[in-house]
């Protein structure tokens, strides 16, 4: 099936979907984005992603390109045109096209772009059976990580370092030695006492939509939860570790900087939460 994208009011073949050279997303990373997963035809946590998009736009004093319900309709239509059953929609809004000048341009229309991607499997069987490895790197990002901007150079460098070390993800470590989050995921541990620990929302992390749903699912299941920072050392002595994001749900982490977490195998709490999320996401929003 042909691959379709959306650019400013038009559905276009993917290869022909382009934006202007003076788009502020291109020149200043002056834009925000969301990634929405479609799981067996269901839009996982779509409301949460739309809400966070509105928050990101408001934080940057950027306008919606169209009413939120219209943007949502376009997203659903793009998924339909691409025949997406399992995959994702990438949605980006920038402050628009204007002669290059740092200050906000006057009367510029925001750019709205969406692309669609099919996903054969959200996790490889060996990632679920053995878990994935992470490496730790200094968190060199800016001070407003709570805004989902397209300024992703630090995560690009971190992910590249992880890949070159044979790891799946990089865990970003603040100057105080605590793990903020992954380069494109939230970071979690389960203590040997069975307490689920993840960093509380603040300007230091992106408050993941998957993170919020996992916290609720954990609480509903009576799993004790502590929202607090943890160090790399604490993660290494924990019973379990995992990452969460729209595309990974909850994915077990079994090695940090080459050292095993817990017994070196995916943990029971992690896998139960992953399963709970999949069930919830498939029931949450009809396709
Ligand atoms: N943290 C960062 C830095 C991310 O880039 C992402 C997702 O891309 C997440 C956390 C997870 O957020 P979500 O669960 O909304 O995908």
PDB file of N, CA and C in Angstrom, residues 166-258:
ATOM      1  N   UNK A 166      26.506  -0.802  21.375  1.00  0.00           N
ATOM      2  CA  UNK A 166      25.703  -2.022  21.287  1.00  0.00           C
ATOM      3  C   UNK A 166      24.514  -2.010  22.222  1.00  0.00           C
ATOM      4  N   UNK A 167      24.125  -0.834  22.705  1.00  0.00           N
ATOM      5  CA  UNK A 167      22.986  -0.734  23.632  1.00  0.00           C
ATOM      6  C   UNK A 167      21.755  -0.212  22.893  1.00  0.00           C
ATOM      7  N   UNK A 168      20.609  -0.464  23.473  1.00  0.00           N
ATOM      8  CA  UNK A 168      19.338  -0.069  22.871  1.00  0.00           C
ATOM      9  C   UNK A 168      19.017   1.390  23.152  1.00  0.00           C
ATOM     10  N   UNK A 169      19.343   1.838  24.361  1.00  0.00           N
ATOM     11  CA  UNK A 169      18.937   3.181  24.791  1.00  0.00           C
ATOM     12  C   UNK A 169      20.038   3.785  25.659  1.00  0.00           C
ATOM     13  N   UNK A 170      20.039   5.113  25.719  1.00  0.00           N
ATOM     14  CA  UNK A 170      20.945   5.811  26.636  1.00  0.00           C
ATOM     15  C   UNK A 170      20.114   6.351  27.799  1.00  0.00           C
ATOM     16  N   UNK A 171      20.593   6.159  29.011  1.00  0.00           N
ATOM     17  CA  UNK A 171      19.980   6.799  30.179  1.00  0.00           C
ATOM     18  C   UNK A 171      20.779   8.054  30.471  1.00  0.00           C
ATOM     19  N   UNK A 172      20.061   9.149  30.610  1.00  0.00           N
ATOM     20  CA  UNK A 172      20.690  10.460  30.771  1.00  0.00           C
ATOM     21  C   UNK A 172      20.830  10.753  32.262  1.00  0.00           C
ATOM     22  N   UNK A 173      22.037  11.147  32.641  1.00  0.00           N
ATOM     23  CA  UNK A 173      22.345  11.328  34.062  1.00  0.00           C
ATOM     24  C   UNK A 173      22.639  12.792  34.347  1.00  0.00           C
ATOM     25  N   UNK A 174      21.928  13.333  35.330  1.00  0.00           N
ATOM     26  CA  UNK A 174      22.084  14.737  35.706  1.00  0.00           C
ATOM     27  C   UNK A 174      23.379  14.944  36.491  1.00  0.00           C
ATOM     28  N   UNK A 175      23.726  16.203  36.738  1.00  0.00           N
ATOM     29  CA  UNK A 175      24.985  16.508  37.431  1.00  0.00           C
ATOM     30  C   UNK A 175      24.988  15.941  38.854  1.00  0.00           C
ATOM     31  N   UNK A 176      23.795  15.706  39.434  1.00  0.00           N
ATOM     32  CA  UNK A 176      23.742  15.152  40.798  1.00  0.00           C
ATOM     33  C   UNK A 176      23.799  13.619  40.817  1.00  0.00           C
ATOM     34  N   UNK A 177      23.993  12.999  39.660  1.00  0.00           N
ATOM     35  CA  UNK A 177      24.140  11.545  39.613  1.00  0.00           C
ATOM     36  C   UNK A 177      22.829  10.792  39.461  1.00  0.00           C
ATOM     37  N   UNK A 178      21.692  11.518  39.419  1.00  0.00           N
ATOM     38  CA  UNK A 178      20.419  10.819  39.240  1.00  0.00           C
ATOM     39  C   UNK A 178      20.109  10.675  37.750  1.00  0.00           C
ATOM     40  N   UNK A 179      19.349   9.611  37.448  1.00  0.00           N
ATOM     41  CA  UNK A 179      18.917   9.355  36.074  1.00  0.00           C
ATOM     42  C   UNK A 179      17.712  10.258  35.813  1.00  0.00           C
ATOM     43  N   UNK A 180      17.783  11.069  34.763  1.00  0.00           N
ATOM     44  CA  UNK A 180      16.583  11.853  34.454  1.00  0.00           C
ATOM     45  C   UNK A 180      15.585  10.975  33.698  1.00  0.00           C
ATOM     46  N   UNK A 181      16.012  10.459  32.539  1.00  0.00           N
ATOM     47  CA  UNK A 181      15.147   9.604  31.721  1.00  0.00           C
ATOM     48  C   UNK A 181      15.997   9.028  30.598  1.00  0.00           C
ATOM     49  N   UNK A 182      15.370   8.290  29.689  1.00  0.00           N
ATOM     50  CA  UNK A 182      16.079   7.807  28.513  1.00  0.00           C
ATOM     51  C   UNK A 182      16.112   8.889  27.453  1.00  0.00           C
ATOM     52  N   UNK A 183      16.892   8.669  26.388  1.00  0.00           N
ATOM     53  CA  UNK A 183      16.976   9.692  25.339  1.00  0.00           C
ATOM     54  C   UNK A 183      15.633   9.862  24.640  1.00  0.00           C
ATOM     55  N   UNK A 184      14.822   8.796  24.587  1.00  0.00           N
ATOM     56  CA  UNK A 184      13.467   8.927  24.028  1.00  0.00           C
ATOM     57  C   UNK A 184      12.491   8.045  24.808  1.00  0.00           C
ATOM     58  N   UNK A 185      12.666   8.013  26.122  1.00  0.00           N
ATOM     59  CA  UNK A 185      11.808   7.167  26.954  1.00  0.00           C
ATOM     60  C   UNK A 185      11.920   7.615  28.407  1.00  0.00           C
ATOM     61  N   UNK A 186      10.988   7.211  29.228  1.00  0.00           N
ATOM     62  CA  UNK A 186      11.112   7.427  30.674  1.00  0.00           C
ATOM     63  C   UNK A 186      11.793   6.215  31.296  1.00  0.00           C
ATOM     64  N   UNK A 187      12.477   6.451  32.408  1.00  0.00           N
ATOM     65  CA  UNK A 187      13.272   5.404  33.070  1.00  0.00           C
ATOM     66  C   UNK A 187      12.618   5.004  34.384  1.00  0.00           C
ATOM     67  N   UNK A 188      12.615   3.711  34.644  1.00  0.00           N
ATOM     68  CA  UNK A 188      11.945   3.147  35.822  1.00  0.00           C
ATOM     69  C   UNK A 188      12.826   2.079  36.458  1.00  0.00           C
ATOM     70  N   UNK A 189      12.656   1.894  37.764  1.00  0.00           N
ATOM     71  CA  UNK A 189      13.207   0.708  38.428  1.00  0.00           C
ATOM     72  C   UNK A 189      12.123   0.122  39.339  1.00  0.00           C
ATOM     73  N   UNK A 190      12.312  -1.130  39.684  1.00  0.00           N
ATOM     74  CA  UNK A 190      11.487  -1.773  40.722  1.00  0.00           C
ATOM     75  C   UNK A 190      12.477  -2.227  41.782  1.00  0.00           C
ATOM     76  N   UNK A 191      12.328  -1.705  42.996  1.00  0.00           N
ATOM     77  CA  UNK A 191      13.276  -2.056  44.049  1.00  0.00           C
ATOM     78  C   UNK A 191      13.144  -3.539  44.398  1.00  0.00           C
ATOM     79  N   UNK A 192      14.129  -4.055  45.118  1.00  0.00           N
ATOM     80  CA  UNK A 192      14.045  -5.476  45.522  1.00  0.00           C
ATOM     81  C   UNK A 192      12.857  -5.705  46.437  1.00  0.00           C
ATOM     82  N   UNK A 193      12.367  -4.618  47.050  1.00  0.00           N
ATOM     83  CA  UNK A 193      11.167  -4.709  47.883  1.00  0.00           C
ATOM     84  C   UNK A 193       9.866  -4.567  47.093  1.00  0.00           C
ATOM     85  N   UNK A 194       9.978  -4.439  45.763  1.00  0.00           N
ATOM     86  CA  UNK A 194       8.771  -4.410  44.924  1.00  0.00           C
ATOM     87  C   UNK A 194       8.148  -3.037  44.738  1.00  0.00           C
ATOM     88  N   UNK A 195       8.903  -1.977  45.059  1.00  0.00           N
ATOM     89  CA  UNK A 195       8.364  -0.620  44.876  1.00  0.00           C
ATOM     90  C   UNK A 195       8.765  -0.094  43.495  1.00  0.00           C
ATOM     91  N   UNK A 196       7.768   0.406  42.778  1.00  0.00           N
ATOM     92  CA  UNK A 196       7.992   0.978  41.448  1.00  0.00           C
ATOM     93  C   UNK A 196       8.467   2.418  41.629  1.00  0.00           C
ATOM     94  N   UNK A 197       9.611   2.748  41.023  1.00  0.00           N
ATOM     95  CA  UNK A 197      10.199   4.083  41.218  1.00  0.00           C
ATOM     96  C   UNK A 197      10.444   4.738  39.862  1.00  0.00           C
ATOM     97  N   UNK A 198       9.984   5.975  39.725  1.00  0.00           N
ATOM     98  CA  UNK A 198      10.297   6.769  38.533  1.00  0.00           C
ATOM     99  C   UNK A 198      10.329   8.229  38.930  1.00  0.00           C
ATOM    100  N   UNK A 199      11.075   9.005  38.174  1.00  0.00           N
ATOM    101  CA  UNK A 199      11.286  10.417  38.508  1.00  0.00           C
ATOM    102  C   UNK A 199       9.961  11.197  38.411  1.00  0.00           C
ATOM    103  N   UNK A 200       9.697  12.095  39.332  1.00  0.00           N
ATOM    104  CA  UNK A 200       8.449  12.871  39.243  1.00  0.00           C
ATOM    105  C   UNK A 200       8.514  13.879  38.097  1.00  0.00           C
ATOM    106  N   UNK A 201       7.351  14.304  37.595  1.00  0.00           N
ATOM    107  CA  UNK A 201       7.374  15.298  36.523  1.00  0.00           C
ATOM    108  C   UNK A 201       7.928  16.626  37.015  1.00  0.00           C
ATOM    109  N   UNK A 202       8.747  17.260  36.185  1.00  0.00           N
ATOM    110  CA  UNK A 202       9.319  18.580  36.471  1.00  0.00           C
ATOM    111  C   UNK A 202       9.885  19.070  35.153  1.00  0.00           C
ATOM    112  N   UNK A 203      10.614  20.173  35.171  1.00  0.00           N
ATOM    113  CA  UNK A 203      11.238  20.646  33.933  1.00  0.00           C
ATOM    114  C   UNK A 203      12.378  19.723  33.484  1.00  0.00           C
ATOM    115  N   UNK A 204      12.774  18.750  34.339  1.00  0.00           N
ATOM    116  CA  UNK A 204      13.938  17.914  34.005  1.00  0.00           C
ATOM    117  C   UNK A 204      13.602  16.713  33.118  1.00  0.00           C
ATOM    118  N   UNK A 205      12.313  16.398  32.973  1.00  0.00           N
ATOM    119  CA  UNK A 205      11.942  15.246  32.109  1.00  0.00           C
ATOM    120  C   UNK A 205      10.712  15.577  31.270  1.00  0.00           C
ATOM    121  N   UNK A 206      10.527  14.768  30.232  1.00  0.00           N
ATOM    122  CA  UNK A 206       9.262  14.795  29.506  1.00  0.00           C
ATOM    123  C   UNK A 206       8.305  13.863  30.252  1.00  0.00           C
ATOM    124  N   UNK A 207       7.167  14.407  30.627  1.00  0.00           N
ATOM    125  CA  UNK A 207       6.193  13.590  31.352  1.00  0.00           C
ATOM    126  C   UNK A 207       5.490  12.675  30.343  1.00  0.00           C
ATOM    127  N   UNK A 208       6.001  11.468  30.211  1.00  0.00           N
ATOM    128  CA  UNK A 208       5.509  10.551  29.188  1.00  0.00           C
ATOM    129  C   UNK A 208       4.031  10.230  29.375  1.00  0.00           C
ATOM    130  N   UNK A 209       3.343  10.144  28.253  1.00  0.00           N
ATOM    131  CA  UNK A 209       1.923   9.766  28.313  1.00  0.00           C
ATOM    132  C   UNK A 209       1.824   8.294  28.713  1.00  0.00           C
ATOM    133  N   UNK A 210       2.752   7.482  28.208  1.00  0.00           N
ATOM    134  CA  UNK A 210       2.787   6.070  28.599  1.00  0.00           C
ATOM    135  C   UNK A 210       3.121   5.971  30.087  1.00  0.00           C
ATOM    136  N   UNK A 211       4.056   6.820  30.533  1.00  0.00           N
ATOM    137  CA  UNK A 211       4.428   6.882  31.958  1.00  0.00           C
ATOM    138  C   UNK A 211       3.181   7.102  32.823  1.00  0.00           C
ATOM    139  N   UNK A 212       2.366   8.086  32.433  1.00  0.00           N
ATOM    140  CA  UNK A 212       1.181   8.411  33.235  1.00  0.00           C
ATOM    141  C   UNK A 212       0.212   7.232  33.277  1.00  0.00           C
ATOM    142  N   UNK A 213       0.037   6.577  32.140  1.00  0.00           N
ATOM    143  CA  UNK A 213      -0.890   5.424  32.122  1.00  0.00           C
ATOM    144  C   UNK A 213      -0.326   4.267  32.944  1.00  0.00           C
ATOM    145  N   UNK A 214       0.997   4.040  32.853  1.00  0.00           N
ATOM    146  CA  UNK A 214       1.603   2.947  33.632  1.00  0.00           C
ATOM    147  C   UNK A 214       1.474   3.216  35.134  1.00  0.00           C
ATOM    148  N   UNK A 215       1.633   4.478  35.529  1.00  0.00           N
ATOM    149  CA  UNK A 215       1.490   4.814  36.961  1.00  0.00           C
ATOM    150  C   UNK A 215       0.074   4.485  37.433  1.00  0.00           C
ATOM    151  N   UNK A 216      -0.910   4.849  36.604  1.00  0.00           N
ATOM    152  CA  UNK A 216      -2.302   4.577  36.977  1.00  0.00           C
ATOM    153  C   UNK A 216      -2.560   3.069  37.024  1.00  0.00           C
ATOM    154  N   UNK A 217      -2.069   2.342  36.012  1.00  0.00           N
ATOM    155  CA  UNK A 217      -2.287   0.887  35.972  1.00  0.00           C
ATOM    156  C   UNK A 217      -1.614   0.210  37.165  1.00  0.00           C
ATOM    157  N   UNK A 218      -0.429   0.707  37.546  1.00  0.00           N
ATOM    158  CA  UNK A 218       0.277   0.128  38.699  1.00  0.00           C
ATOM    159  C   UNK A 218      -0.526   0.354  39.972  1.00  0.00           C
ATOM    160  N   UNK A 219      -1.000   1.570  40.147  1.00  0.00           N
ATOM    161  CA  UNK A 219      -1.767   1.901  41.352  1.00  0.00           C
ATOM    162  C   UNK A 219      -3.030   1.044  41.419  1.00  0.00           C
ATOM    163  N   UNK A 220      -3.710   0.907  40.279  1.00  0.00           N
ATOM    164  CA  UNK A 220      -4.929   0.087  40.237  1.00  0.00           C
ATOM    165  C   UNK A 220      -4.645  -1.363  40.647  1.00  0.00           C
ATOM    166  N   UNK A 221      -3.413  -1.813  40.365  1.00  0.00           N
ATOM    167  CA  UNK A 221      -3.053  -3.200  40.700  1.00  0.00           C
ATOM    168  C   UNK A 221      -2.417  -3.326  42.073  1.00  0.00           C
ATOM    169  N   UNK A 222      -2.400  -2.250  42.814  1.00  0.00           N
ATOM    170  CA  UNK A 222      -1.871  -2.310  44.181  1.00  0.00           C
ATOM    171  C   UNK A 222      -0.356  -2.364  44.254  1.00  0.00           C
ATOM    172  N   UNK A 223       0.323  -2.007  43.160  1.00  0.00           N
ATOM    173  CA  UNK A 223       1.795  -1.971  43.178  1.00  0.00           C
ATOM    174  C   UNK A 223       2.218  -0.659  43.843  1.00  0.00           C
ATOM    175  N   UNK A 224       3.047  -0.711  44.903  1.00  0.00           N
ATOM    176  CA  UNK A 224       3.467   0.536  45.527  1.00  0.00           C
ATOM    177  C   UNK A 224       4.332   1.381  44.586  1.00  0.00           C
ATOM    178  N   UNK A 225       4.074   2.676  44.575  1.00  0.00           N
ATOM    179  CA  UNK A 225       4.746   3.578  43.637  1.00  0.00           C
ATOM    180  C   UNK A 225       5.420   4.712  44.402  1.00  0.00           C
ATOM    181  N   UNK A 226       6.638   5.027  44.031  1.00  0.00           N
ATOM    182  CA  UNK A 226       7.323   6.214  44.567  1.00  0.00           C
ATOM    183  C   UNK A 226       7.812   7.041  43.393  1.00  0.00           C
ATOM    184  N   UNK A 227       7.332   8.285  43.309  1.00  0.00           N
ATOM    185  CA  UNK A 227       7.841   9.187  42.278  1.00  0.00           C
ATOM    186  C   UNK A 227       8.981   9.983  42.891  1.00  0.00           C
ATOM    187  N   UNK A 228      10.206   9.560  42.582  1.00  0.00           N
ATOM    188  CA  UNK A 228      11.405  10.215  43.111  1.00  0.00           C
ATOM    189  C   UNK A 228      12.582   9.886  42.196  1.00  0.00           C
ATOM    190  N   UNK A 229      13.606  10.739  42.210  1.00  0.00           N
ATOM    191  CA  UNK A 229      14.789  10.421  41.393  1.00  0.00           C
ATOM    192  C   UNK A 229      15.527   9.204  41.946  1.00  0.00           C
ATOM    193  N   UNK A 230      16.248   8.498  41.097  1.00  0.00           N
ATOM    194  CA  UNK A 230      17.113   7.398  41.550  1.00  0.00           C
ATOM    195  C   UNK A 230      18.453   7.515  40.833  1.00  0.00           C
ATOM    196  N   UNK A 231      19.493   6.960  41.465  1.00  0.00           N
ATOM    197  CA  UNK A 231      20.833   7.031  40.881  1.00  0.00           C
ATOM    198  C   UNK A 231      21.107   5.783  40.035  1.00  0.00           C
ATOM    199  N   UNK A 232      22.200   5.829  39.288  1.00  0.00           N
ATOM    200  CA  UNK A 232      22.598   4.665  38.488  1.00  0.00           C
ATOM    201  C   UNK A 232      22.918   3.502  39.430  1.00  0.00           C
ATOM    202  N   UNK A 233      23.584   3.803  40.551  1.00  0.00           N
ATOM    203  CA  UNK A 233      23.927   2.745  41.513  1.00  0.00           C
ATOM    204  C   UNK A 233      22.674   2.065  42.048  1.00  0.00           C
ATOM    205  N   UNK A 234      21.647   2.882  42.370  1.00  0.00           N
ATOM    206  CA  UNK A 234      20.403   2.287  42.882  1.00  0.00           C
ATOM    207  C   UNK A 234      19.760   1.401  41.812  1.00  0.00           C
ATOM    208  N   UNK A 235      19.800   1.860  40.561  1.00  0.00           N
ATOM    209  CA  UNK A 235      19.218   1.051  39.478  1.00  0.00           C
ATOM    210  C   UNK A 235      19.953  -0.281  39.355  1.00  0.00           C
ATOM    211  N   UNK A 236      21.278  -0.250  39.524  1.00  0.00           N
ATOM    212  CA  UNK A 236      22.073  -1.482  39.405  1.00  0.00           C
ATOM    213  C   UNK A 236      21.772  -2.449  40.544  1.00  0.00           C
ATOM    214  N   UNK A 237      21.364  -1.923  41.684  1.00  0.00           N
ATOM    215  CA  UNK A 237      21.065  -2.832  42.801  1.00  0.00           C
ATOM    216  C   UNK A 237      19.563  -3.106  42.916  1.00  0.00           C
ATOM    217  N   UNK A 238      18.769  -2.602  41.942  1.00  0.00           N
ATOM    218  CA  UNK A 238      17.314  -2.831  41.967  1.00  0.00           C
ATOM    219  C   UNK A 238      16.991  -4.250  41.500  1.00  0.00           C
ATOM    220  N   UNK A 239      15.737  -4.629  41.687  1.00  0.00           N
ATOM    221  CA  UNK A 239      15.294  -5.940  41.219  1.00  0.00           C
ATOM    222  C   UNK A 239      15.020  -5.940  39.720  1.00  0.00           C
ATOM    223  N   UNK A 240      14.479  -4.809  39.223  1.00  0.00           N
ATOM    224  CA  UNK A 240      14.100  -4.706  37.809  1.00  0.00           C
ATOM    225  C   UNK A 240      14.330  -3.274  37.337  1.00  0.00           C
ATOM    226  N   UNK A 241      14.432  -3.120  36.032  1.00  0.00           N
ATOM    227  CA  UNK A 241      14.448  -1.789  35.422  1.00  0.00           C
ATOM    228  C   UNK A 241      13.734  -1.886  34.078  1.00  0.00           C
ATOM    229  N   UNK A 242      13.180  -0.759  33.661  1.00  0.00           N
ATOM    230  CA  UNK A 242      12.571  -0.751  32.328  1.00  0.00           C
ATOM    231  C   UNK A 242      12.458   0.673  31.795  1.00  0.00           C
ATOM    232  N   UNK A 243      12.157   0.779  30.510  1.00  0.00           N
ATOM    233  CA  UNK A 243      11.881   2.071  29.889  1.00  0.00           C
ATOM    234  C   UNK A 243      10.448   2.066  29.381  1.00  0.00           C
ATOM    235  N   UNK A 244       9.884   3.262  29.250  1.00  0.00           N
ATOM    236  CA  UNK A 244       8.526   3.362  28.698  1.00  0.00           C
ATOM    237  C   UNK A 244       8.480   4.481  27.667  1.00  0.00           C
ATOM    238  N   UNK A 245       7.670   4.258  26.640  1.00  0.00           N
ATOM    239  CA  UNK A 245       7.383   5.298  25.640  1.00  0.00           C
ATOM    240  C   UNK A 245       6.223   4.796  24.795  1.00  0.00           C
ATOM    241  N   UNK A 246       5.729   5.705  23.930  1.00  0.00           N
ATOM    242  CA  UNK A 246       4.579   5.348  23.101  1.00  0.00           C
ATOM    243  C   UNK A 246       4.870   4.120  22.231  1.00  0.00           C
ATOM    244  N   UNK A 247       6.111   3.972  21.795  1.00  0.00           N
ATOM    245  CA  UNK A 247       6.428   2.868  20.897  1.00  0.00           C
ATOM    246  C   UNK A 247       6.947   1.618  21.579  1.00  0.00           C
ATOM    247  N   UNK A 248       7.405   1.757  22.831  1.00  0.00           N
ATOM    248  CA  UNK A 248       7.971   0.585  23.522  1.00  0.00           C
ATOM    249  C   UNK A 248       7.057   0.076  24.636  1.00  0.00           C
ATOM    250  N   UNK A 249       6.035   0.889  25.011  1.00  0.00           N
ATOM    251  CA  UNK A 249       5.129   0.558  26.130  1.00  0.00           C
ATOM    252  C   UNK A 249       5.984   0.442  27.395  1.00  0.00           C
ATOM    253  N   UNK A 250       6.240  -0.768  27.872  1.00  0.00           N
ATOM    254  CA  UNK A 250       7.217  -0.958  28.957  1.00  0.00           C
ATOM    255  C   UNK A 250       8.162  -2.046  28.475  1.00  0.00           C
ATOM    256  N   UNK A 251       9.442  -1.706  28.374  1.00  0.00           N
ATOM    257  CA  UNK A 251      10.421  -2.640  27.814  1.00  0.00           C
ATOM    258  C   UNK A 251      11.506  -2.909  28.857  1.00  0.00           C
ATOM    259  N   UNK A 252      11.733  -4.205  29.190  1.00  0.00           N
ATOM    260  CA  UNK A 252      12.671  -4.502  30.276  1.00  0.00           C
ATOM    261  C   UNK A 252      14.113  -4.120  29.959  1.00  0.00           C
ATOM    262  N   UNK A 253      14.771  -3.521  30.949  1.00  0.00           N
ATOM    263  CA  UNK A 253      16.200  -3.191  30.856  1.00  0.00           C
ATOM    264  C   UNK A 253      16.928  -4.165  31.771  1.00  0.00           C
ATOM    265  N   UNK A 254      17.857  -4.929  31.228  1.00  0.00           N
ATOM    266  CA  UNK A 254      18.539  -5.935  32.044  1.00  0.00           C
ATOM    267  C   UNK A 254      20.044  -5.692  32.178  1.00  0.00           C
ATOM    268  N   UNK A 255      20.568  -4.681  31.457  1.00  0.00           N
ATOM    269  CA  UNK A 255      21.984  -4.331  31.612  1.00  0.00           C
ATOM    270  C   UNK A 255      22.151  -2.816  31.577  1.00  0.00           C
ATOM    271  N   UNK A 256      22.929  -2.316  32.511  1.00  0.00           N
ATOM    272  CA  UNK A 256      23.261  -0.879  32.538  1.00  0.00           C
ATOM    273  C   UNK A 256      24.781  -0.784  32.505  1.00  0.00           C
ATOM    274  N   UNK A 257      25.305  -0.117  31.506  1.00  0.00           N
ATOM    275  CA  UNK A 257      26.764   0.010  31.323  1.00  0.00           C
ATOM    276  C   UNK A 257      27.453  -1.354  31.432  1.00  0.00           C
ATOM    277  N   UNK A 258      26.810  -2.367  30.868  1.00  0.00           N
ATOM    278  CA  UNK A 258      27.412  -3.699  30.822  1.00  0.00           C
ATOM    279  C   UNK A 258      27.240  -4.522  32.086  1.00  0.00           C
TER     280      UNK A 258
END
